[in-house]
């Protein structure tokens, strides 16, 4: 088969169709493209309300069922194991869910510098668990009416009132041999 070569002029004259051929030449400076892309400035940026984001996007962190006490506990347990715990348990007593460990995972020397003083103040990266991972302790804060942590010597109330602290202290006395306890009363937030 022999191919016939055409110049641009002969294509115009013969009326042959070449799909990528445009007989008009347009200077690039005359072309305006609108792909729906908007340029943003510093004035357009607003700080993210992390707690509101987590509540409104529960499926991103917990799947289609949203946040539940067992899902929050299992994520915290996985984090504790990654950080060095050998024995971690989830205990439930009434409205309370407890994570009990033989290792103080909250004060472990992790890459994100998280500790028992700041663990509940926001979402923190968790590079030890992989790219795009975050620590889960904050979820216990967001989805609880009461949150208390304890080690062998101290008890610290993060959220709740004195009756919650009293309940936690009473329940804690029934748990033996631990380095760290995190207890919270789950509330569903929609």
Short mmCIF file of N, CA and C in Angstrom, two decimals:
data_model
loop_
_atom_site.label_atom_id
_atom_site.label_comp_id
_atom_site.label_asym_id
_atom_site.label_seq_id
_atom_site.Cartn_x
_atom_site.Cartn_y
_atom_site.Cartn_z
N UNK A 1 0.84 -1.16 0.00
CA UNK A 1 0.00 0.00 0.00
C UNK A 1 0.89 1.23 0.00
N UNK A 2 0.56 2.20 -0.82
CA UNK A 2 1.36 3.40 -0.95
C UNK A 2 0.59 4.56 -0.31
N UNK A 3 1.26 5.34 0.57
CA UNK A 3 0.64 6.48 1.23
C UNK A 3 0.91 7.74 0.44
N UNK A 4 -0.09 8.56 0.33
CA UNK A 4 0.04 9.82 -0.37
C UNK A 4 0.37 10.90 0.64
N UNK A 5 1.37 11.66 0.41
CA UNK A 5 1.77 12.72 1.32
C UNK A 5 1.10 14.02 0.90
N UNK A 6 0.55 14.73 1.85
CA UNK A 6 -0.11 16.00 1.56
C UNK A 6 0.56 17.10 2.36
N UNK A 7 0.67 18.23 1.78
CA UNK A 7 1.07 19.41 2.54
C UNK A 7 -0.19 19.96 3.17
N UNK A 8 -0.07 20.90 4.09
CA UNK A 8 -1.26 21.48 4.72
C UNK A 8 -2.18 22.11 3.68
N UNK A 9 -1.57 22.74 2.67
CA UNK A 9 -2.37 23.37 1.63
C UNK A 9 -3.17 22.34 0.84
N UNK A 10 -2.56 21.22 0.50
CA UNK A 10 -3.27 20.22 -0.28
C UNK A 10 -4.38 19.57 0.54
N UNK A 11 -4.23 19.50 1.86
CA UNK A 11 -5.30 18.95 2.70
C UNK A 11 -6.49 19.89 2.66
N UNK A 12 -6.24 21.21 2.72
CA UNK A 12 -7.32 22.17 2.64
C UNK A 12 -8.02 22.08 1.28
N UNK A 13 -7.23 21.93 0.26
CA UNK A 13 -7.79 21.90 -1.08
C UNK A 13 -8.56 20.61 -1.36
N UNK A 14 -8.07 19.49 -0.86
CA UNK A 14 -8.72 18.22 -1.18
C UNK A 14 -9.91 17.94 -0.28
N UNK A 15 -10.00 18.65 0.87
CA UNK A 15 -11.11 18.42 1.80
C UNK A 15 -10.92 17.16 2.60
N UNK A 16 -9.72 16.58 2.56
CA UNK A 16 -9.46 15.38 3.36
C UNK A 16 -9.56 15.73 4.84
N UNK A 17 -10.08 14.81 5.64
CA UNK A 17 -10.24 15.05 7.07
C UNK A 17 -9.06 14.51 7.85
N UNK A 18 -8.42 15.38 8.58
CA UNK A 18 -7.34 15.00 9.49
C UNK A 18 -7.78 15.51 10.86
N UNK A 19 -8.11 14.62 11.81
CA UNK A 19 -8.75 15.04 13.05
C UNK A 19 -7.94 16.02 13.89
N UNK A 20 -6.64 15.96 13.83
CA UNK A 20 -5.84 16.83 14.66
C UNK A 20 -5.40 18.08 13.92
N UNK A 21 -5.86 18.27 12.70
CA UNK A 21 -5.46 19.41 11.91
C UNK A 21 -6.44 20.56 12.13
N UNK A 22 -5.93 21.74 12.43
CA UNK A 22 -6.74 22.94 12.55
C UNK A 22 -6.18 23.96 11.58
N UNK A 23 -6.94 24.33 10.55
CA UNK A 23 -6.40 25.24 9.54
C UNK A 23 -6.11 26.64 10.07
N UNK A 24 -6.73 27.03 11.20
CA UNK A 24 -6.44 28.35 11.77
C UNK A 24 -5.30 28.23 12.76
N UNK A 25 -4.39 29.12 12.67
CA UNK A 25 -3.28 29.15 13.61
C UNK A 25 -3.59 30.23 14.64
N UNK A 26 -3.59 29.84 15.91
CA UNK A 26 -3.91 30.77 16.99
C UNK A 26 -2.66 30.94 17.84
N UNK A 27 -2.30 32.15 18.12
CA UNK A 27 -1.15 32.39 18.99
C UNK A 27 -1.52 31.96 20.41
N UNK A 28 -0.57 31.33 21.11
CA UNK A 28 -0.85 30.83 22.46
C UNK A 28 -1.26 31.94 23.40
N UNK A 29 -0.77 33.14 23.19
CA UNK A 29 -1.13 34.24 24.08
C UNK A 29 -2.60 34.62 23.95
N UNK A 30 -3.24 34.25 22.86
CA UNK A 30 -4.64 34.56 22.66
C UNK A 30 -5.56 33.49 23.25
N UNK A 31 -5.00 32.36 23.66
CA UNK A 31 -5.81 31.24 24.14
C UNK A 31 -6.01 31.37 25.65
N UNK A 32 -7.24 31.17 26.09
CA UNK A 32 -7.54 31.19 27.51
C UNK A 32 -8.16 29.84 27.87
N UNK A 33 -7.58 29.17 28.82
CA UNK A 33 -8.09 27.87 29.25
C UNK A 33 -8.75 28.02 30.62
N UNK A 34 -9.93 27.49 30.78
CA UNK A 34 -10.61 27.50 32.06
C UNK A 34 -10.95 26.05 32.41
N UNK A 35 -10.17 25.48 33.30
CA UNK A 35 -10.38 24.10 33.71
C UNK A 35 -11.10 24.02 35.05
N UNK A 36 -11.69 25.13 35.49
CA UNK A 36 -12.37 25.15 36.77
C UNK A 36 -11.40 25.20 37.94
N UNK A 37 -10.16 25.53 37.67
CA UNK A 37 -9.15 25.59 38.73
C UNK A 37 -9.12 27.01 39.28
N UNK A 38 -9.23 27.11 40.58
CA UNK A 38 -9.21 28.41 41.21
C UNK A 38 -7.90 28.56 41.97
N UNK A 39 -7.30 29.69 41.86
CA UNK A 39 -6.07 29.96 42.60
C UNK A 39 -6.45 30.45 44.00
N UNK A 40 -5.79 29.93 45.01
CA UNK A 40 -6.09 30.32 46.38
C UNK A 40 -4.95 31.15 46.95
N UNK A 41 -5.32 32.02 47.87
CA UNK A 41 -4.33 32.83 48.57
C UNK A 41 -4.42 32.51 50.06
N UNK A 42 -3.55 33.11 50.84
CA UNK A 42 -3.56 32.89 52.28
C UNK A 42 -4.90 33.28 52.90
N UNK A 43 -5.56 34.28 52.32
CA UNK A 43 -6.85 34.74 52.84
C UNK A 43 -7.93 33.68 52.69
N UNK A 44 -7.78 32.76 51.74
CA UNK A 44 -8.77 31.71 51.52
C UNK A 44 -8.63 30.55 52.50
N UNK A 45 -7.49 30.43 53.15
CA UNK A 45 -7.23 29.29 54.03
C UNK A 45 -7.85 29.52 55.40
N UNK A 46 -8.50 28.50 55.91
CA UNK A 46 -9.08 28.55 57.24
C UNK A 46 -8.57 27.37 58.04
N UNK A 47 -8.34 27.56 59.33
CA UNK A 47 -7.89 26.43 60.14
C UNK A 47 -8.97 25.35 60.21
N UNK A 48 -8.54 24.11 60.23
CA UNK A 48 -9.46 22.98 60.30
C UNK A 48 -9.86 22.74 61.75
N UNK A 49 -11.14 22.64 62.00
CA UNK A 49 -11.64 22.24 63.31
C UNK A 49 -11.55 20.71 63.33
N UNK A 50 -10.49 20.20 63.94
CA UNK A 50 -10.19 18.77 63.87
C UNK A 50 -11.30 17.93 64.50
N UNK A 51 -11.80 18.34 65.65
CA UNK A 51 -12.85 17.56 66.31
C UNK A 51 -14.10 17.49 65.43
N UNK A 52 -14.50 18.61 64.85
CA UNK A 52 -15.66 18.62 63.95
C UNK A 52 -15.40 17.74 62.73
N UNK A 53 -14.18 17.81 62.19
CA UNK A 53 -13.83 16.98 61.03
C UNK A 53 -13.95 15.49 61.36
N UNK A 54 -13.43 15.08 62.50
CA UNK A 54 -13.49 13.67 62.90
C UNK A 54 -14.94 13.23 63.07
N UNK A 55 -15.75 14.05 63.72
CA UNK A 55 -17.15 13.70 63.95
C UNK A 55 -17.91 13.59 62.63
N UNK A 56 -17.68 14.54 61.72
CA UNK A 56 -18.41 14.55 60.45
C UNK A 56 -17.88 13.52 59.44
N UNK A 57 -16.67 13.01 59.66
CA UNK A 57 -16.07 12.07 58.72
C UNK A 57 -15.66 10.77 59.41
N UNK A 58 -16.53 10.24 60.25
CA UNK A 58 -16.22 9.03 61.01
C UNK A 58 -15.86 7.87 60.10
N UNK A 59 -16.48 7.79 58.93
CA UNK A 59 -16.20 6.69 58.01
C UNK A 59 -14.74 6.67 57.56
N UNK A 60 -14.05 7.80 57.58
CA UNK A 60 -12.64 7.84 57.20
C UNK A 60 -11.76 7.12 58.22
N UNK A 61 -12.21 7.09 59.47
CA UNK A 61 -11.39 6.54 60.55
C UNK A 61 -11.92 5.22 61.09
N UNK A 62 -13.22 4.95 60.88
CA UNK A 62 -13.83 3.76 61.48
C UNK A 62 -14.64 2.91 60.51
N UNK A 63 -14.68 3.25 59.26
CA UNK A 63 -15.47 2.49 58.31
C UNK A 63 -16.92 2.93 58.32
N UNK A 64 -17.76 2.18 57.64
CA UNK A 64 -19.15 2.58 57.43
C UNK A 64 -20.00 2.60 58.70
N UNK A 65 -19.59 1.91 59.74
CA UNK A 65 -20.36 1.89 60.99
C UNK A 65 -20.09 3.11 61.86
N UNK A 66 -19.05 3.85 61.57
CA UNK A 66 -18.71 5.00 62.39
C UNK A 66 -18.00 4.57 63.67
N UNK A 67 -17.81 5.52 64.55
CA UNK A 67 -17.08 5.27 65.80
C UNK A 67 -17.91 4.41 66.75
N UNK A 68 -17.24 3.44 67.36
CA UNK A 68 -17.83 2.62 68.42
C UNK A 68 -16.74 2.43 69.48
N UNK A 69 -17.15 2.09 70.68
CA UNK A 69 -16.15 1.84 71.73
C UNK A 69 -15.18 0.73 71.33
N UNK A 70 -15.67 -0.41 70.79
CA UNK A 70 -14.73 -1.47 70.40
C UNK A 70 -13.75 -1.03 69.29
N UNK A 71 -14.22 -0.22 68.33
CA UNK A 71 -13.30 0.20 67.26
C UNK A 71 -12.24 1.15 67.79
N UNK A 72 -12.61 2.04 68.68
CA UNK A 72 -11.63 2.95 69.27
C UNK A 72 -10.62 2.15 70.10
N UNK A 73 -11.12 1.24 70.94
CA UNK A 73 -10.23 0.42 71.78
C UNK A 73 -9.26 -0.39 70.93
N UNK A 74 -9.75 -1.01 69.86
CA UNK A 74 -8.87 -1.86 69.06
C UNK A 74 -7.78 -1.04 68.37
N UNK A 75 -8.10 0.18 67.95
CA UNK A 75 -7.08 1.03 67.34
C UNK A 75 -6.02 1.45 68.36
N UNK A 76 -6.46 1.77 69.58
CA UNK A 76 -5.50 2.15 70.63
C UNK A 76 -4.63 0.95 71.00
N UNK A 77 -5.23 -0.23 71.09
CA UNK A 77 -4.47 -1.46 71.40
C UNK A 77 -3.42 -1.72 70.34
N UNK A 78 -3.80 -1.59 69.06
CA UNK A 78 -2.83 -1.81 67.98
C UNK A 78 -1.65 -0.84 68.13
N UNK A 79 -1.93 0.42 68.45
CA UNK A 79 -0.87 1.40 68.65
C UNK A 79 0.03 1.03 69.82
N UNK A 80 -0.58 0.58 70.92
CA UNK A 80 0.21 0.18 72.09
C UNK A 80 1.14 -0.99 71.76
N UNK A 81 0.64 -1.95 70.98
CA UNK A 81 1.47 -3.10 70.57
C UNK A 81 2.63 -2.65 69.67
N UNK A 82 2.34 -1.76 68.75
CA UNK A 82 3.40 -1.26 67.85
C UNK A 82 4.48 -0.54 68.65
N UNK A 83 4.08 0.17 69.71
CA UNK A 83 5.04 0.95 70.49
C UNK A 83 5.78 0.13 71.54
N UNK A 84 5.43 -1.14 71.73
CA UNK A 84 6.22 -1.98 72.63
C UNK A 84 5.49 -2.77 73.68
N UNK A 85 4.18 -2.64 73.77
CA UNK A 85 3.44 -3.44 74.75
C UNK A 85 3.49 -4.91 74.34
N UNK A 86 3.61 -5.78 75.34
CA UNK A 86 3.56 -7.22 75.09
C UNK A 86 2.22 -7.81 75.47
N UNK A 87 1.55 -7.17 76.41
CA UNK A 87 0.29 -7.67 76.91
C UNK A 87 -0.67 -6.50 77.06
N UNK A 88 -1.66 -6.43 76.20
CA UNK A 88 -2.65 -5.35 76.24
C UNK A 88 -4.03 -6.00 76.25
N UNK A 89 -4.90 -5.47 77.09
CA UNK A 89 -6.25 -6.02 77.18
C UNK A 89 -7.28 -4.92 77.06
N UNK A 90 -8.45 -5.32 76.59
CA UNK A 90 -9.61 -4.43 76.58
C UNK A 90 -10.59 -5.00 77.59
N UNK A 91 -10.97 -4.20 78.54
CA UNK A 91 -11.93 -4.60 79.56
C UNK A 91 -13.13 -3.68 79.51
N UNK A 92 -14.30 -4.21 79.72
CA UNK A 92 -15.52 -3.41 79.75
C UNK A 92 -16.21 -3.62 81.09
N UNK A 93 -16.67 -2.54 81.67
CA UNK A 93 -17.40 -2.61 82.93
C UNK A 93 -18.45 -1.51 82.91
N UNK A 94 -19.71 -1.89 82.75
CA UNK A 94 -20.77 -0.89 82.66
C UNK A 94 -20.57 -0.01 81.44
N UNK A 95 -20.57 1.30 81.65
CA UNK A 95 -20.38 2.25 80.56
C UNK A 95 -18.90 2.45 80.20
N UNK A 96 -18.02 1.90 81.00
CA UNK A 96 -16.58 2.15 80.83
C UNK A 96 -15.92 1.11 79.94
N UNK A 97 -15.01 1.58 79.10
CA UNK A 97 -14.11 0.73 78.33
C UNK A 97 -12.70 1.05 78.78
N UNK A 98 -11.92 0.01 79.02
CA UNK A 98 -10.55 0.19 79.51
C UNK A 98 -9.56 -0.47 78.57
N UNK A 99 -8.44 0.19 78.37
CA UNK A 99 -7.29 -0.41 77.71
C UNK A 99 -6.22 -0.52 78.80
N UNK A 100 -5.80 -1.74 79.08
CA UNK A 100 -4.86 -2.02 80.17
C UNK A 100 -3.61 -2.64 79.57
N UNK A 101 -2.43 -2.11 79.92
CA UNK A 101 -1.20 -2.59 79.30
C UNK A 101 -0.09 -2.79 80.32
N UNK A 102 0.81 -3.70 79.97
CA UNK A 102 2.00 -3.95 80.78
C UNK A 102 3.11 -2.95 80.47
N UNK A 103 2.82 -1.99 79.61
CA UNK A 103 3.81 -1.02 79.12
C UNK A 103 3.12 0.34 79.00
N UNK A 104 3.81 1.39 79.38
CA UNK A 104 3.24 2.73 79.30
C UNK A 104 3.43 3.27 77.88
N UNK A 105 2.54 2.86 76.98
CA UNK A 105 2.66 3.25 75.57
C UNK A 105 2.50 4.75 75.37
N UNK A 106 1.76 5.43 76.27
CA UNK A 106 1.56 6.87 76.11
C UNK A 106 2.86 7.66 76.26
N UNK A 107 3.78 7.14 77.02
CA UNK A 107 5.06 7.83 77.23
C UNK A 107 6.22 7.11 76.56
N UNK A 108 5.93 6.26 75.58
CA UNK A 108 6.98 5.56 74.84
C UNK A 108 7.74 6.57 73.98
N UNK A 109 8.98 6.28 73.70
CA UNK A 109 9.79 7.15 72.85
C UNK A 109 9.44 6.95 71.39
N UNK A 110 8.34 7.55 70.98
CA UNK A 110 7.90 7.43 69.59
C UNK A 110 8.40 8.60 68.75
N UNK A 111 8.23 8.46 67.46
CA UNK A 111 8.69 9.49 66.53
C UNK A 111 7.84 10.76 66.57
N UNK A 112 6.61 10.69 67.05
CA UNK A 112 5.73 11.87 67.03
C UNK A 112 5.78 12.69 68.32
N UNK A 113 6.64 12.31 69.28
CA UNK A 113 6.76 13.03 70.55
C UNK A 113 5.45 13.16 71.31
N UNK A 114 4.62 12.17 71.18
CA UNK A 114 3.36 12.13 71.90
C UNK A 114 3.61 11.60 73.30
N UNK A 115 2.88 12.12 74.29
CA UNK A 115 3.00 11.61 75.65
C UNK A 115 1.67 11.80 76.37
N UNK A 116 1.63 11.40 77.62
CA UNK A 116 0.37 11.44 78.37
C UNK A 116 -0.10 12.88 78.60
N UNK A 117 0.76 13.87 78.43
CA UNK A 117 0.38 15.27 78.61
C UNK A 117 -0.35 15.85 77.39
N UNK A 118 -0.04 15.35 76.18
CA UNK A 118 -0.61 15.96 74.98
C UNK A 118 -1.37 14.98 74.08
N UNK A 119 -1.45 13.73 74.45
CA UNK A 119 -2.04 12.69 73.57
C UNK A 119 -3.49 12.95 73.19
N UNK A 120 -4.21 13.72 73.98
CA UNK A 120 -5.64 13.90 73.76
C UNK A 120 -5.98 15.29 73.22
N UNK A 121 -4.96 16.04 72.88
CA UNK A 121 -5.18 17.42 72.44
C UNK A 121 -5.38 17.57 70.94
N UNK A 122 -5.22 16.50 70.18
CA UNK A 122 -5.41 16.57 68.74
C UNK A 122 -4.93 15.29 68.07
N UNK A 123 -5.02 15.30 66.75
CA UNK A 123 -4.56 14.14 65.98
C UNK A 123 -3.05 14.27 65.75
N UNK A 124 -2.34 13.19 66.00
CA UNK A 124 -0.90 13.18 65.83
C UNK A 124 -0.51 12.09 64.84
N UNK A 125 0.54 12.34 64.07
CA UNK A 125 0.99 11.31 63.13
C UNK A 125 1.52 10.09 63.90
N UNK A 126 1.49 8.95 63.23
CA UNK A 126 1.98 7.71 63.83
C UNK A 126 2.88 7.02 62.81
N UNK A 127 4.09 7.58 62.58
CA UNK A 127 4.97 7.02 61.54
C UNK A 127 5.36 5.57 61.78
N UNK A 128 5.38 5.14 63.03
CA UNK A 128 5.73 3.75 63.34
C UNK A 128 4.72 2.77 62.73
N UNK A 129 3.50 3.24 62.51
CA UNK A 129 2.45 2.39 61.94
C UNK A 129 2.36 2.52 60.42
N UNK A 130 3.10 3.44 59.84
CA UNK A 130 3.10 3.59 58.39
C UNK A 130 2.64 4.96 57.93
N UNK A 131 2.80 5.19 56.65
CA UNK A 131 2.43 6.47 56.05
C UNK A 131 0.94 6.72 56.24
N UNK A 132 0.58 7.95 56.52
CA UNK A 132 -0.81 8.41 56.71
C UNK A 132 -1.49 7.80 57.93
N UNK A 133 -0.74 7.24 58.86
CA UNK A 133 -1.33 6.70 60.08
C UNK A 133 -1.36 7.79 61.15
N UNK A 134 -2.34 7.68 62.03
CA UNK A 134 -2.42 8.63 63.14
C UNK A 134 -2.69 7.87 64.43
N UNK A 135 -2.29 8.50 65.53
CA UNK A 135 -2.56 7.90 66.84
C UNK A 135 -4.05 7.98 67.13
N UNK A 136 -4.56 7.03 67.88
CA UNK A 136 -6.01 6.90 68.08
C UNK A 136 -6.50 7.39 69.43
N UNK A 137 -5.62 7.80 70.31
CA UNK A 137 -6.05 8.25 71.63
C UNK A 137 -7.01 9.44 71.55
N UNK A 138 -6.81 10.30 70.56
CA UNK A 138 -7.69 11.47 70.39
C UNK A 138 -9.14 11.05 70.16
N UNK A 139 -9.34 9.93 69.49
CA UNK A 139 -10.70 9.46 69.23
C UNK A 139 -11.42 9.12 70.53
N UNK A 140 -10.70 8.59 71.51
CA UNK A 140 -11.29 8.32 72.82
C UNK A 140 -11.75 9.62 73.48
N UNK A 141 -11.01 10.69 73.23
CA UNK A 141 -11.40 11.99 73.77
C UNK A 141 -12.65 12.52 73.07
N UNK A 142 -12.67 12.49 71.76
CA UNK A 142 -13.78 13.05 70.98
C UNK A 142 -15.08 12.31 71.25
N UNK A 143 -15.02 10.98 71.34
CA UNK A 143 -16.23 10.18 71.47
C UNK A 143 -16.42 9.67 72.90
N UNK A 144 -16.24 10.54 73.88
CA UNK A 144 -16.46 10.14 75.27
C UNK A 144 -17.05 11.27 76.08
N UNK A 145 -17.73 10.88 77.15
CA UNK A 145 -18.20 11.87 78.12
C UNK A 145 -17.24 11.94 79.30
N UNK A 146 -16.42 10.91 79.45
CA UNK A 146 -15.41 10.88 80.50
C UNK A 146 -14.20 10.11 80.00
N UNK A 147 -13.01 10.60 80.36
CA UNK A 147 -11.76 9.96 79.95
C UNK A 147 -10.75 10.15 81.07
N UNK A 148 -10.19 9.04 81.54
CA UNK A 148 -9.23 9.07 82.64
C UNK A 148 -8.07 8.15 82.28
N UNK A 149 -6.84 8.57 82.62
CA UNK A 149 -5.67 7.71 82.44
C UNK A 149 -5.01 7.51 83.80
N UNK A 150 -4.32 6.39 83.91
CA UNK A 150 -3.62 6.11 85.17
C UNK A 150 -2.39 5.27 84.86
N UNK A 151 -1.37 5.45 85.71
CA UNK A 151 -0.25 4.52 85.73
C UNK A 151 -0.21 3.93 87.13
N UNK A 152 0.86 3.32 87.51
CA UNK A 152 0.92 2.66 88.83
C UNK A 152 0.80 3.65 89.99
N UNK A 153 1.13 4.92 89.75
CA UNK A 153 1.20 5.89 90.84
C UNK A 153 0.21 7.05 90.73
N UNK A 154 -0.18 7.43 89.51
CA UNK A 154 -0.99 8.62 89.29
C UNK A 154 -2.28 8.30 88.56
N UNK A 155 -3.27 9.15 88.81
CA UNK A 155 -4.52 9.12 88.06
C UNK A 155 -4.73 10.54 87.54
N UNK A 156 -5.08 10.65 86.25
CA UNK A 156 -5.28 11.97 85.67
C UNK A 156 -6.60 11.98 84.88
N UNK A 157 -7.49 12.91 85.27
CA UNK A 157 -8.74 13.06 84.56
C UNK A 157 -8.51 13.98 83.36
N UNK A 158 -8.88 13.50 82.19
CA UNK A 158 -8.75 14.28 80.97
C UNK A 158 -10.09 14.94 80.64
N UNK A 159 -11.17 14.22 80.89
CA UNK A 159 -12.51 14.72 80.55
C UNK A 159 -13.50 14.09 81.52
N UNK A 160 -14.50 14.86 81.94
CA UNK A 160 -15.51 14.32 82.84
C UNK A 160 -15.62 15.14 84.11
N UNK A 161 -16.31 14.58 85.10
CA UNK A 161 -16.47 15.29 86.36
C UNK A 161 -16.04 14.40 87.53
N UNK A 162 -16.22 14.88 88.73
CA UNK A 162 -15.72 14.16 89.91
C UNK A 162 -16.40 12.80 90.10
N UNK A 163 -17.66 12.66 89.72
CA UNK A 163 -18.32 11.36 89.85
C UNK A 163 -17.70 10.34 88.88
N UNK A 164 -17.28 10.81 87.69
CA UNK A 164 -16.60 9.92 86.75
C UNK A 164 -15.26 9.47 87.31
N UNK A 165 -14.54 10.40 87.92
CA UNK A 165 -13.24 10.06 88.52
C UNK A 165 -13.42 9.06 89.65
N UNK A 166 -14.46 9.24 90.43
CA UNK A 166 -14.77 8.31 91.52
C UNK A 166 -15.06 6.90 90.98
N UNK A 167 -15.89 6.83 89.93
CA UNK A 167 -16.21 5.54 89.28
C UNK A 167 -14.94 4.87 88.76
N UNK A 168 -14.12 5.66 88.04
CA UNK A 168 -12.89 5.12 87.47
C UNK A 168 -11.98 4.57 88.57
N UNK A 169 -11.81 5.32 89.63
CA UNK A 169 -10.93 4.90 90.73
C UNK A 169 -11.42 3.61 91.36
N UNK A 170 -12.73 3.49 91.53
CA UNK A 170 -13.30 2.27 92.10
C UNK A 170 -13.06 1.08 91.17
N UNK A 171 -13.31 1.27 89.87
CA UNK A 171 -13.12 0.18 88.91
C UNK A 171 -11.64 -0.16 88.74
N UNK A 172 -10.80 0.84 88.78
CA UNK A 172 -9.34 0.63 88.64
C UNK A 172 -8.81 -0.28 89.74
N UNK A 173 -9.36 -0.19 90.92
CA UNK A 173 -8.88 -0.99 92.05
C UNK A 173 -9.09 -2.49 91.82
N UNK A 174 -9.98 -2.84 90.88
CA UNK A 174 -10.22 -4.25 90.60
C UNK A 174 -9.27 -4.81 89.53
N UNK A 175 -8.48 -3.92 88.91
CA UNK A 175 -7.54 -4.34 87.86
C UNK A 175 -6.16 -4.47 88.47
N UNK A 176 -5.54 -5.61 88.29
CA UNK A 176 -4.22 -5.81 88.88
C UNK A 176 -3.13 -5.81 87.82
N UNK A 177 -1.94 -5.48 88.24
CA UNK A 177 -0.73 -5.57 87.43
C UNK A 177 -0.83 -4.85 86.08
N UNK A 178 -0.55 -3.57 86.10
CA UNK A 178 -0.57 -2.78 84.88
C UNK A 178 0.46 -1.66 84.98
N UNK A 179 0.87 -1.15 83.84
CA UNK A 179 1.74 0.03 83.78
C UNK A 179 0.95 1.25 83.30
N UNK A 180 -0.09 1.00 82.50
CA UNK A 180 -0.91 2.10 81.98
C UNK A 180 -2.34 1.62 81.78
N UNK A 181 -3.28 2.47 82.19
CA UNK A 181 -4.71 2.24 81.94
C UNK A 181 -5.27 3.50 81.29
N UNK A 182 -6.09 3.29 80.30
CA UNK A 182 -6.87 4.38 79.71
C UNK A 182 -8.32 3.91 79.79
N UNK A 183 -9.16 4.71 80.42
CA UNK A 183 -10.57 4.37 80.54
C UNK A 183 -11.44 5.49 80.01
N UNK A 184 -12.49 5.14 79.28
CA UNK A 184 -13.39 6.18 78.78
C UNK A 184 -14.83 5.66 78.72
N UNK A 185 -15.77 6.60 78.81
CA UNK A 185 -17.20 6.31 78.66
C UNK A 185 -17.60 6.78 77.28
N UNK A 186 -17.88 5.84 76.40
CA UNK A 186 -18.19 6.14 75.01
C UNK A 186 -19.53 6.86 74.88
N UNK A 187 -19.58 7.86 74.01
CA UNK A 187 -20.83 8.47 73.60
C UNK A 187 -20.84 8.55 72.08
N UNK A 188 -21.98 8.25 71.51
CA UNK A 188 -22.12 8.33 70.06
C UNK A 188 -22.35 9.78 69.68
N UNK A 189 -21.55 10.28 68.76
CA UNK A 189 -21.66 11.67 68.32
C UNK A 189 -21.93 11.66 66.83
N UNK A 190 -23.04 12.23 66.43
CA UNK A 190 -23.39 12.25 65.01
C UNK A 190 -23.52 13.69 64.54
#
